[in-house]
Amino acid sequence: MLYRMKSLFIAEKPSVGRQFADALGYKFNNQRSFLESEEAIITWCVGHLVTMSYPEVYDEKFKRWTFETLPFIPVNWKYEVIKEAKAQFDSVTSLMKRDDVDTIYVCTDSGREGEYIYRLVEQEAHIQGKTRKRVWIDSQTNEEILRGIKEAKDLSEYDNLSTAAYLRAKVDYLMGINFSRALTVSYGRSIQNYLNIERCSVNVGRVMTCVVGIVVDREREIRNFVKTPFFRVLANLSLGDASFEAEWKAVEGSCAFGKDVLYNESGFKTEESARKLISYLLTDGGNRLELPLEATVDSSEKKKETKNPPQLYNMAELQNDCSRIFKISPDKTLEIAQELYEKKLTTYPRTDARVLSNAVAKEIVKNISGLKNYGPVAGFANDIIQSGSYKDIAKSKRYVNDKMITDHYAIIPTGQTGAVNGLSQLSASVYELICRRFLSIFFGPALYNKISLCVQHKTEKFYANFKVMTDEGYIPVTKGSYQKKKSAQSDSDKEDEDNTAFDANLIELIKNLKKGSKINITGFDIKEGETSPPKRYTSGTLILTMESAGKFIEDEELRAQIKGNGIGTPATRDGILKKLFTIGYLNLNKKTQVVTPTQMGEMIFEVVNASMKPLLNPALTASWEKGLSGVAEGQVSEEEYTTKINDFITRRTLAVRNANVNALRSRYDEVAKVYK
């Protein structure tokens, strides 16, 4: 029988499948689980259809949690169709096997996880004899979809990425199965009895346990922090009709330089020491000096400063800003970013890049032009087009750099705004945030005049700094309706406002001061301060911390080695946090987005710390992630990575078996004191 051969397009979701149908423009008929025309068929996976089998599928003996069956490391891995997804799996595989399908276009999400979703289906369906092509796109606009189809490469070119995806799943499976079972067998009963709960299984994982460690460490820093008071001395200075303050510092030549009475160069340990300094400044040969005192300008330095627009959003930066501004969790931000992507409003969200590719930069005018119809930023888009500032963006390595892109470039608006009116208020605000960040890079830097003034009286020097904005540059572009509240502003936003607070007359007077100029001191004040503990993590800052895990690593060489390979990936970090909140190891204040450990979380920390401490170390977690990147790039072999995994699993499981369970009772007691 002669067939009219068709291409099969396999997407990750029904909504994405319909976007492909729209882009292809064929006359499709709707079926229950696919779309079909005379030229093509489109279907979807609806997320994962296949999963890794539990140990008991290999042998019934592995159902029991006991050290006799650990470590569990399969030689030949088993997979199975997810029960709830079987109907869709059967539908997809039957389409893949149809005689009239000669080419399969893999259109799952363009990343490691999307690759894994498809490969599992193909593996379990035992597909052979078909041409398979990989569609790799950065947005769901019709233009980008058609480009992706036209330029689709043979699926085999993504084999390294597929291998990395399989290995990521295997290492997470092995650590989760072996370590959770081993720690539960050793410590589960003791935690259960201590907390008087019905049951306790110890959940650990390659990434999640490390995150627990980061949060617990920070909480204990705060808990053990002892506030230290210090006392600063300020001089009140007058110049014409204006006045300002200058801060004393114990620089070389000062009567207090190098003395034990100092907290630091700007303050004393006691108020008495500060008063002694003022007394010294107000006397001469035992006689009290009359105010105002005449001081001399020791130095007056003037310089210009520029502040460039920030880089574009990647997922971590967007999640952090949404946590800070809108007080929403990382998983909610990802949900909204995915919605914007599927509605063709923005580009692919699960990216770690904060720059554009050179290819995209050459055609960026399309993205900007589309925003001329989007009210909140229409004026800025028009200004960019009229000035032609977009033409030089490719010359800036800060915003355009192919070397800083792995799978996808930064999150930017596509320029298609048709679906904006259908967005919820929150989704619309997140979209506006992305648009403003994007457009800001086409404006100039904010410009400032900085004046650093030093005045001297007797042996003592006082310092004052002035920073005044002379050109707003990109700043107005970033100020959206969502920033009306002070709490929504970043530190840099507030700094920009503060910089305009100085009286213009005062600035002009100060600018005219030179070395040797005279200025009056009208009095002295003592300001008491105290040291501050570290801040607790918010859901957003925790995501950023996961992205930049290297800062925890003392070894400089290792820190440099894992740069760009933090804890987890843009696609998984929000899910990891959500799981930790769900299982009760961490607590999320939904109003403030502040993250703290629970008593259970701290007890799990103690268990891991006593038995397999490396799991708490970001260096280990990030090195695993770097290894996966090495596999995806063809620099690390599957055998090399597998050997490393199996060795680590075996050694650490045996170490738990030999651990002293009773030694932790005192640590549980210490944790309990905090939560009484």
XYZ file of C-alpha atoms in Angstrom:
676
model
C 0.000 0.000 0.000
C 1.272 3.468 -0.859
C 1.140 6.043 1.878
C 1.465 9.773 1.828
C 4.339 10.003 4.305
C 3.890 12.319 7.261
C 6.075 13.953 9.879
C 5.268 13.418 13.562
C 5.898 16.329 15.944
C 6.147 15.379 19.632
C 5.774 18.296 22.060
C 5.893 18.289 25.853
C 2.410 19.706 26.475
C -0.884 19.932 24.566
C -0.664 23.766 24.577
C 2.777 23.639 22.952
C 1.521 21.122 20.403
C -1.201 23.573 19.410
C 1.401 26.328 19.020
C 3.229 24.095 16.535
C -0.047 23.434 14.703
C -0.642 27.168 14.459
C 2.881 27.773 13.149
C 2.700 24.994 10.553
C -0.579 26.332 9.234
C -1.962 22.978 8.057
C -5.613 22.038 8.375
C -5.524 19.839 11.476
C -8.302 17.627 12.787
C -8.574 17.312 16.566
C -8.251 13.794 17.973
C -8.336 12.821 21.656
C -4.572 12.882 22.145
C -3.174 14.276 18.916
C -3.793 16.559 15.933
C -3.595 15.321 12.349
C -3.555 16.861 8.905
C -2.728 15.468 5.470
C 0.891 16.588 5.949
C 1.663 16.079 9.639
C 0.690 14.692 13.049
C 1.238 16.525 16.336
C 1.123 14.858 19.747
C 2.513 15.499 23.232
C 3.995 13.768 26.255
C 2.210 15.710 29.025
C 5.413 15.744 31.046
C 7.045 12.444 31.996
C 5.395 9.308 30.634
C 8.157 6.918 31.759
C 9.964 6.639 35.073
C 12.694 4.587 36.737
C 11.510 1.432 38.467
C 11.693 1.079 42.236
C 14.142 -1.482 43.694
C 11.445 -4.082 44.407
C 10.771 -4.364 40.664
C 14.295 -5.772 40.317
C 13.754 -8.247 43.162
C 11.072 -8.501 45.857
C 13.790 -8.630 48.541
C 14.616 -4.967 47.889
C 11.211 -3.939 49.200
C 12.546 -4.241 52.758
C 14.588 -1.314 54.034
C 17.603 -3.061 55.500
C 21.372 -2.819 55.255
C 21.468 -6.342 53.816
C 20.074 -4.955 50.550
C 22.282 -1.835 50.449
C 23.893 -0.351 48.509
C 21.451 -0.876 45.670
C 23.227 -0.148 42.364
C 21.594 -1.687 39.258
C 23.754 -2.914 36.402
C 20.912 -3.034 33.904
C 18.486 -0.246 34.696
C 14.737 -0.828 34.536
C 12.103 1.677 33.488
C 8.333 1.572 33.342
C 5.427 3.570 31.998
C 3.790 5.744 34.650
C 0.403 4.174 35.390
C -1.565 7.431 35.151
C 0.133 8.278 31.837
C -0.260 4.894 30.122
C -3.063 5.991 27.792
C -1.022 8.905 26.463
C 2.114 6.751 26.233
C 0.212 4.160 24.175
C -1.148 6.884 21.932
C 2.260 8.519 21.358
C 4.041 5.237 20.691
C 1.359 4.011 18.301
C 1.806 7.229 16.308
C 5.584 6.784 16.316
C 5.195 3.278 14.883
C 2.740 4.176 12.138
C 3.882 3.088 8.689
C 3.065 6.477 7.193
C 5.352 8.317 9.670
C 8.886 8.563 8.365
C 10.272 11.500 10.353
C 9.884 12.266 14.052
C 10.516 15.853 15.151
C 11.414 15.990 18.845
C 9.824 19.215 20.118
C 9.970 18.698 23.872
C 11.448 21.590 25.893
C 14.874 22.548 24.621
C 16.971 21.449 27.584
C 18.296 18.445 29.467
C 14.973 17.517 31.068
C 13.016 17.867 27.825
C 15.550 15.637 26.101
C 15.159 13.021 28.837
C 11.351 13.032 28.589
C 11.457 12.129 24.892
C 14.345 9.665 25.052
C 12.578 7.588 27.693
C 9.505 7.282 25.491
C 11.565 6.279 22.460
C 13.495 3.779 24.568
C 10.405 2.064 25.972
C 8.637 2.135 22.595
C 11.662 0.453 20.912
C 11.443 2.748 17.909
C 13.622 1.863 14.922
C 13.962 2.867 11.304
C 12.661 6.409 11.664
C 14.455 9.661 10.921
C 14.567 11.676 14.177
C 15.260 15.389 14.252
C 15.645 17.713 17.227
C 13.794 21.052 17.212
C 15.628 23.530 19.433
C 13.817 26.847 19.936
C 14.065 29.853 22.233
C 10.459 31.056 22.051
C 7.098 29.843 20.814
C 6.461 32.477 18.197
C 5.468 31.079 14.816
C 8.651 32.485 13.308
C 10.886 30.803 15.883
C 9.020 27.468 15.640
C 9.381 27.418 11.854
C 13.059 28.308 12.147
C 13.549 25.477 14.649
C 11.870 22.978 12.327
C 13.821 24.162 9.299
C 17.157 24.010 11.144
C 16.397 20.833 13.125
C 19.480 18.652 13.533
C 19.686 14.881 13.641
C 18.763 13.685 17.129
C 22.114 11.902 17.444
C 23.822 15.293 17.764
C 22.179 15.571 21.177
C 23.338 12.155 22.419
C 25.754 13.684 24.927
C 22.967 15.827 26.368
C 20.802 12.705 26.575
C 23.549 10.802 28.384
C 23.906 13.650 30.892
C 20.143 13.601 31.435
C 20.143 9.861 32.133
C 23.097 10.198 34.491
C 21.477 13.082 36.376
C 18.423 10.912 36.965
C 20.571 7.951 38.002
C 22.698 9.858 40.500
C 19.601 11.419 42.082
C 17.912 8.010 42.190
C 20.926 6.253 43.710
C 21.524 8.906 46.346
C 17.837 9.151 47.186
C 17.256 5.384 47.412
C 20.474 4.364 49.164
C 21.039 7.278 51.498
C 17.389 7.738 52.472
C 17.094 4.035 53.260
C 20.419 3.823 55.078
C 19.757 6.892 57.225
C 16.170 5.844 57.915
C 17.287 2.369 59.039
C 19.950 3.897 61.303
C 18.244 7.032 62.603
C 14.552 6.942 61.683
C 13.416 5.251 64.878
C 15.423 7.593 67.110
C 13.906 10.691 65.449
C 10.445 9.125 65.544
C 10.686 8.419 69.273
C 12.246 11.774 70.078
C 9.526 13.765 68.303
C 6.796 11.295 69.290
C 5.537 10.984 65.738
C 3.957 7.997 64.022
C 6.774 7.342 61.549
C 9.880 8.974 60.185
C 11.713 8.403 56.940
C 14.867 10.426 56.391
C 14.691 12.112 52.973
C 18.047 13.063 51.491
C 19.179 14.008 48.018
C 22.098 15.342 46.043
C 20.745 18.904 46.009
C 18.027 19.114 48.653
C 20.258 18.032 51.553
C 22.839 20.622 50.607
C 20.132 23.317 50.616
C 19.024 22.249 54.097
C 22.643 22.621 55.186
C 22.878 26.145 53.762
C 19.706 27.284 55.549
C 20.583 25.636 58.876
C 24.094 27.094 58.813
C 22.683 30.594 58.256
C 20.077 30.190 60.996
C 22.746 29.101 63.466
C 24.935 32.050 62.511
C 22.013 34.323 63.373
C 21.193 32.388 66.539
C 24.754 32.524 67.840
C 25.345 36.113 66.812
C 26.219 38.502 69.639
C 25.505 42.155 68.945
C 28.454 44.418 69.522
C 27.825 48.140 70.167
C 30.154 50.768 68.736
C 30.232 54.544 68.898
C 30.938 56.895 65.985
C 31.924 60.539 66.262
C 30.419 62.959 63.759
C 31.356 66.573 63.136
C 28.626 69.045 62.183
C 30.049 71.274 59.444
C 28.641 74.507 58.019
C 29.360 76.053 54.670
C 27.531 79.285 53.881
C 23.876 78.704 54.798
C 24.159 74.932 54.363
C 25.269 72.226 56.798
C 26.295 68.571 56.634
C 27.977 65.856 58.683
C 31.410 64.275 58.378
C 32.549 61.048 60.048
C 35.718 60.748 62.116
C 38.182 57.990 61.256
C 41.243 56.819 63.167
C 43.735 57.192 60.328
C 47.491 57.399 60.770
C 48.349 60.515 62.805
C 45.179 60.338 64.904
C 45.533 60.262 68.686
C 43.568 56.975 68.673
C 45.342 55.312 65.745
C 46.124 51.644 66.514
C 44.712 51.872 70.059
C 42.775 49.056 71.715
C 39.845 51.395 72.407
C 38.806 51.202 68.755
C 36.045 48.929 67.471
C 37.206 49.742 63.959
C 38.687 52.794 62.291
C 35.318 54.561 62.374
C 34.202 53.861 65.925
C 35.020 53.153 69.550
C 34.107 50.215 71.727
C 32.719 52.498 74.454
C 30.893 55.813 74.594
C 33.441 57.025 77.143
C 36.254 56.741 74.584
C 34.189 58.698 72.047
C 33.577 61.457 74.606
C 37.293 61.635 75.369
C 37.982 62.269 71.685
C 35.410 65.086 71.578
C 36.896 66.564 74.730
C 40.326 66.526 73.070
C 38.905 68.253 69.991
C 37.226 70.971 72.070
C 40.224 71.902 74.204
C 43.587 73.527 73.655
C 46.191 73.601 76.418
C 43.515 72.846 78.981
C 41.235 75.618 77.779
C 37.851 74.896 76.204
C 37.550 76.136 72.647
C 34.558 78.158 71.538
C 32.319 76.938 68.750
C 32.403 77.193 65.806
C 35.852 75.705 65.332
C 37.833 76.371 62.218
C 38.836 73.228 60.306
C 40.993 72.905 57.234
C 40.181 71.001 54.067
C 42.823 68.285 53.805
C 41.611 66.943 50.453
C 38.696 67.307 48.047
C 38.464 64.732 45.280
C 35.946 64.935 42.470
C 35.262 62.128 40.018
C 32.537 60.823 37.765
C 30.918 57.432 38.171
C 28.821 55.371 35.788
C 26.294 52.685 36.623
C 25.437 50.398 33.715
C 22.055 48.736 33.234
C 21.978 45.288 34.846
C 22.306 42.205 32.693
C 19.162 40.535 31.406
C 17.110 38.074 33.404
C 17.906 34.422 33.748
C 15.552 32.251 35.778
C 17.390 32.674 39.109
C 17.525 36.477 38.840
C 13.862 36.632 37.856
C 12.861 34.387 40.764
C 14.845 36.545 43.167
C 13.287 39.797 41.966
C 9.782 38.318 41.989
C 10.327 37.062 45.535
C 11.488 40.544 46.607
C 8.981 42.653 44.694
C 5.848 40.500 44.507
C 6.511 38.185 47.497
C 5.904 35.050 45.444
C 7.735 31.746 45.625
C 10.222 30.528 42.998
C 7.843 27.834 41.762
C 5.133 30.467 41.239
C 7.582 32.626 39.288
C 8.526 29.677 37.082
C 4.847 28.910 36.541
C 4.239 32.488 35.373
C 7.381 32.524 33.219
C 6.220 29.292 31.579
C 2.798 30.833 30.979
C 4.383 33.888 29.329
C 6.518 31.592 27.179
C 3.578 29.465 26.068
C 1.602 32.599 25.197
C 4.473 33.701 22.930
C 5.156 36.768 25.091
C 8.649 35.852 26.278
C 11.469 33.495 25.384
C 12.394 30.154 26.975
C 12.414 30.580 30.784
C 14.614 27.754 32.080
C 17.905 29.419 31.249
C 20.971 30.337 33.263
C 22.284 32.865 30.713
C 21.942 36.616 31.273
C 23.061 37.668 27.805
C 21.896 37.521 24.185
C 23.474 35.550 21.378
C 25.052 37.432 18.492
C 22.481 35.975 16.116
C 19.570 37.286 18.192
C 21.247 40.671 18.692
C 21.332 41.210 14.921
C 17.533 40.972 14.731
C 16.659 42.444 18.128
C 14.840 45.387 16.550
C 11.877 43.021 15.989
C 11.557 42.390 19.723
C 11.787 46.106 20.491
C 9.396 47.228 17.752
C 6.658 44.940 19.026
C 6.744 46.678 22.400
C 5.764 50.017 20.823
C 2.190 48.750 21.208
C 2.604 47.771 24.870
C 1.469 50.750 26.945
C 3.719 50.584 30.033
C 6.944 50.717 27.985
C 5.752 51.976 24.583
C 7.524 55.314 24.977
C 10.842 53.703 25.781
C 10.562 51.297 22.837
C 9.852 54.246 20.527
C 12.867 56.138 21.889
C 15.146 53.162 21.201
C 13.910 52.757 17.631
C 14.198 56.480 16.887
C 17.663 56.821 18.390
C 18.920 53.599 16.786
C 20.671 52.612 20.034
C 19.876 48.957 19.348
C 22.281 48.927 16.403
C 25.384 48.877 18.624
C 24.215 46.381 21.244
C 26.153 43.500 19.644
C 29.396 45.344 20.436
C 28.747 45.032 24.173
C 30.130 41.826 25.677
C 28.168 42.676 28.819
C 24.868 41.979 27.060
C 25.813 39.915 23.985
C 28.235 37.027 24.404
C 27.915 33.594 22.803
C 30.535 32.175 25.189
C 28.227 32.813 28.175
C 25.346 30.803 26.700
C 24.921 27.053 27.088
C 21.427 26.044 25.902
C 19.445 29.288 25.742
C 19.998 33.022 25.902
C 18.407 35.297 28.520
C 14.670 35.725 29.131
C 13.402 38.589 26.957
C 10.078 39.648 25.422
C 9.418 38.312 21.944
C 7.730 41.537 20.865
C 4.414 39.770 20.301
C 1.955 41.362 22.718
C -1.384 39.937 21.558
C -1.936 37.834 24.690
C -1.091 40.562 27.229
C -4.717 41.570 27.864
C -5.574 38.040 28.939
C -2.975 37.951 31.722
C -3.764 38.112 35.424
C -2.523 41.206 37.249
C 0.418 39.273 38.716
C 1.447 37.711 35.402
C 1.143 41.108 33.722
C 3.444 42.632 36.353
C 6.062 39.909 35.844
C 5.850 40.481 32.080
C 6.318 44.233 32.578
C 9.322 43.519 34.797
C 10.944 41.429 32.037
C 10.180 44.058 29.384
C 11.671 46.872 31.441
C 14.846 44.927 32.201
C 15.172 44.136 28.482
C 14.657 47.686 27.217
C 16.976 49.187 29.840
C 20.080 47.736 28.176
C 19.521 49.995 25.146
C 19.767 53.136 27.263
C 22.920 54.733 28.568
C 24.339 54.298 32.059
C 23.251 56.443 34.990
C 25.910 59.128 35.586
C 27.002 60.533 38.919
C 29.344 63.173 40.280
C 31.165 61.974 43.380
C 32.914 64.268 45.829
C 35.080 62.873 48.634
C 35.909 65.513 51.247
C 38.365 65.280 54.141
C 38.637 68.057 56.756
C 41.099 68.214 59.639
C 40.986 69.715 63.090
C 44.058 69.293 65.268
C 45.332 65.739 64.567
C 41.922 64.346 63.629
C 40.325 63.901 60.210
C 36.659 63.777 59.253
C 35.278 62.402 56.006
C 32.162 63.136 53.975
C 31.095 61.704 50.625
C 28.575 63.112 48.195
C 27.166 61.322 45.186
C 24.758 63.163 42.929
C 23.031 61.788 39.847
C 23.641 63.990 36.812
C 21.991 61.775 34.199
C 19.315 59.166 34.954
C 20.268 57.098 31.919
C 18.435 53.773 32.041
C 16.962 54.266 35.557
C 13.491 55.542 34.479
C 13.002 52.457 32.297
C 13.213 50.140 35.300
C 10.635 51.933 37.439
C 7.378 50.063 36.969
C 3.990 50.465 38.618
C 4.875 47.539 40.876
C 7.649 49.615 42.533
C 5.423 52.158 44.233
C 6.060 50.617 47.609
C 9.436 51.236 49.215
C 9.611 47.587 50.248
C 9.633 46.593 46.591
C 12.716 48.618 45.851
C 16.154 47.124 45.706
C 19.041 48.677 47.618
C 20.309 50.238 44.402
C 16.879 51.781 43.694
C 16.854 53.405 47.128
C 20.443 54.538 46.662
C 19.479 56.279 43.426
C 16.738 58.175 45.254
C 19.021 59.100 48.162
C 21.636 60.450 45.802
C 19.318 63.268 44.748
C 18.607 64.367 48.328
C 21.532 66.766 48.700
C 20.836 70.470 48.355
C 22.108 71.740 44.986
C 23.502 74.881 46.656
C 25.533 72.787 49.103
C 26.983 70.690 46.302
C 28.109 73.809 44.437
C 29.791 75.163 47.567
C 31.574 71.871 48.253
C 32.739 71.608 44.640
C 34.616 74.903 45.099
C 36.556 73.712 48.175
C 40.247 73.047 47.715
C 43.051 71.757 49.899
C 43.687 74.413 52.561
C 40.175 75.912 52.400
C 38.607 76.749 55.766
C 35.311 75.344 57.010
C 33.459 75.654 60.330
C 32.716 72.863 62.789
C 29.573 73.796 64.728
C 29.559 70.786 67.037
C 30.097 67.061 67.534
C 27.669 64.178 67.947
C 28.050 60.586 69.088
C 26.047 58.012 67.147
C 25.636 54.576 68.682
C 25.429 51.621 66.353
C 25.606 47.880 66.666
C 26.743 45.027 64.481
C 24.007 43.211 62.577
C 23.545 39.464 62.182
C 23.441 37.954 58.697
C 20.054 38.169 56.992
C 17.866 35.124 56.686
C 17.430 33.743 53.220
C 14.297 34.522 51.267
C 13.068 32.100 48.640
C 14.621 34.381 46.022
C 18.029 34.875 47.630
C 18.174 31.135 48.295
C 17.670 30.459 44.587
C 20.504 32.896 43.792
C 22.654 31.203 46.427
C 22.007 27.824 44.804
C 23.064 29.310 41.478
C 26.301 30.731 42.901
C 27.312 27.869 45.193
C 30.991 28.526 44.540
C 31.096 31.331 47.098
C 30.889 28.719 49.862
C 34.000 26.949 48.647
C 37.286 27.970 50.236
C 39.523 26.239 47.722
C 40.140 28.866 45.044
C 40.929 26.379 42.279
C 37.774 24.342 42.910
C 35.714 27.533 43.207
C 36.902 28.636 39.775
C 36.363 25.141 38.381
C 32.659 25.012 39.252
C 31.862 28.599 38.288
C 28.610 28.479 36.387
C 27.728 25.049 37.829
C 25.824 25.781 41.001
C 23.404 23.619 42.955
C 20.618 22.295 40.761
C 19.541 23.850 37.465
C 17.121 26.607 36.411
C 14.561 23.880 35.752
C 14.864 22.094 39.129
C 15.697 24.617 41.875
C 12.145 25.769 42.518
C 10.921 22.155 42.716
C 13.638 21.269 45.234
C 12.624 24.144 47.521
C 8.960 23.234 47.167
C 9.699 19.645 48.209
C 11.663 20.809 51.262
C 8.693 22.941 52.336
C 6.274 20.071 51.687
C 8.189 17.441 53.701
C 8.646 19.892 56.551
C 12.418 20.355 56.580
C 12.199 24.063 55.775
C 9.529 26.636 56.519
C 8.429 29.395 54.130
C 6.759 32.551 55.395
C 4.445 33.194 52.454
C 3.988 36.859 53.339
C 7.689 37.742 53.512
C 9.142 34.760 51.562
C 11.684 34.276 54.400
C 13.006 30.704 54.687
C 13.911 29.066 58.018
C 14.610 25.480 59.107
C 12.134 23.437 61.134
C 13.040 21.278 64.119
C 12.813 18.231 61.882
C 15.047 19.939 59.334
C 17.714 20.651 61.939
C 17.570 17.078 63.224
C 18.057 15.777 59.683
C 20.991 18.175 59.402
C 22.530 16.602 62.528
C 21.996 13.087 61.158
C 23.681 13.886 57.839
C 26.432 15.885 59.523
C 27.292 12.887 61.702
C 27.162 10.220 59.013
C 27.762 11.649 55.521
C 28.888 15.226 55.975
C 29.978 15.765 52.335
C 26.291 15.844 51.324
C 25.997 19.181 53.143
C 28.904 20.660 51.220
C 28.046 22.786 48.156
C 31.442 21.883 46.706
C 30.390 18.243 46.348
C 26.941 19.026 44.978
C 28.261 21.565 42.491
C 31.042 19.219 41.371
C 28.415 16.584 40.475
C 26.600 19.223 38.417
C 29.835 20.237 36.722
C 30.447 16.600 35.856
C 27.034 16.419 34.198
C 27.865 19.535 32.184
C 31.107 17.838 31.200
C 29.177 14.807 29.961
C 26.782 17.025 27.975
C 29.760 18.773 26.381
C 31.533 15.505 25.581
C 34.414 16.217 27.981
C 33.544 13.525 30.544
C 32.682 9.946 29.566
C 29.626 8.100 30.821
C 31.874 5.354 32.236
C 33.997 7.844 34.154
C 30.986 9.537 35.708
C 29.263 6.228 36.517
C 32.358 4.879 38.276
C 32.537 8.010 40.388
C 28.857 7.722 41.328
C 29.008 4.043 42.269
C 32.146 4.443 44.358
C 30.673 7.367 46.290
C 27.372 5.573 46.919
C 29.121 2.415 48.160
C 31.550 4.166 50.513
C 28.999 6.485 52.067
C 26.342 3.804 52.566
C 28.838 1.618 54.443
C 29.882 4.622 56.556
C 26.275 5.090 57.715
C 26.073 1.436 58.669
C 29.024 1.872 61.034
C 27.828 5.159 62.583
C 27.047 5.515 66.313
C 23.325 6.288 66.476
C 23.182 7.039 70.206
C 25.776 9.793 69.944
C 23.175 12.136 68.441
C 20.855 12.312 71.460
C 22.689 15.325 72.884
C 22.518 17.089 69.520
C 18.744 16.495 69.353
C 18.465 18.066 72.805
C 20.359 21.163 71.670
C 18.076 21.556 68.668
C 14.951 21.035 70.794
C 15.853 23.946 73.114
C 15.353 26.374 70.242
C 11.911 25.073 69.316
C 10.352 24.791 72.780
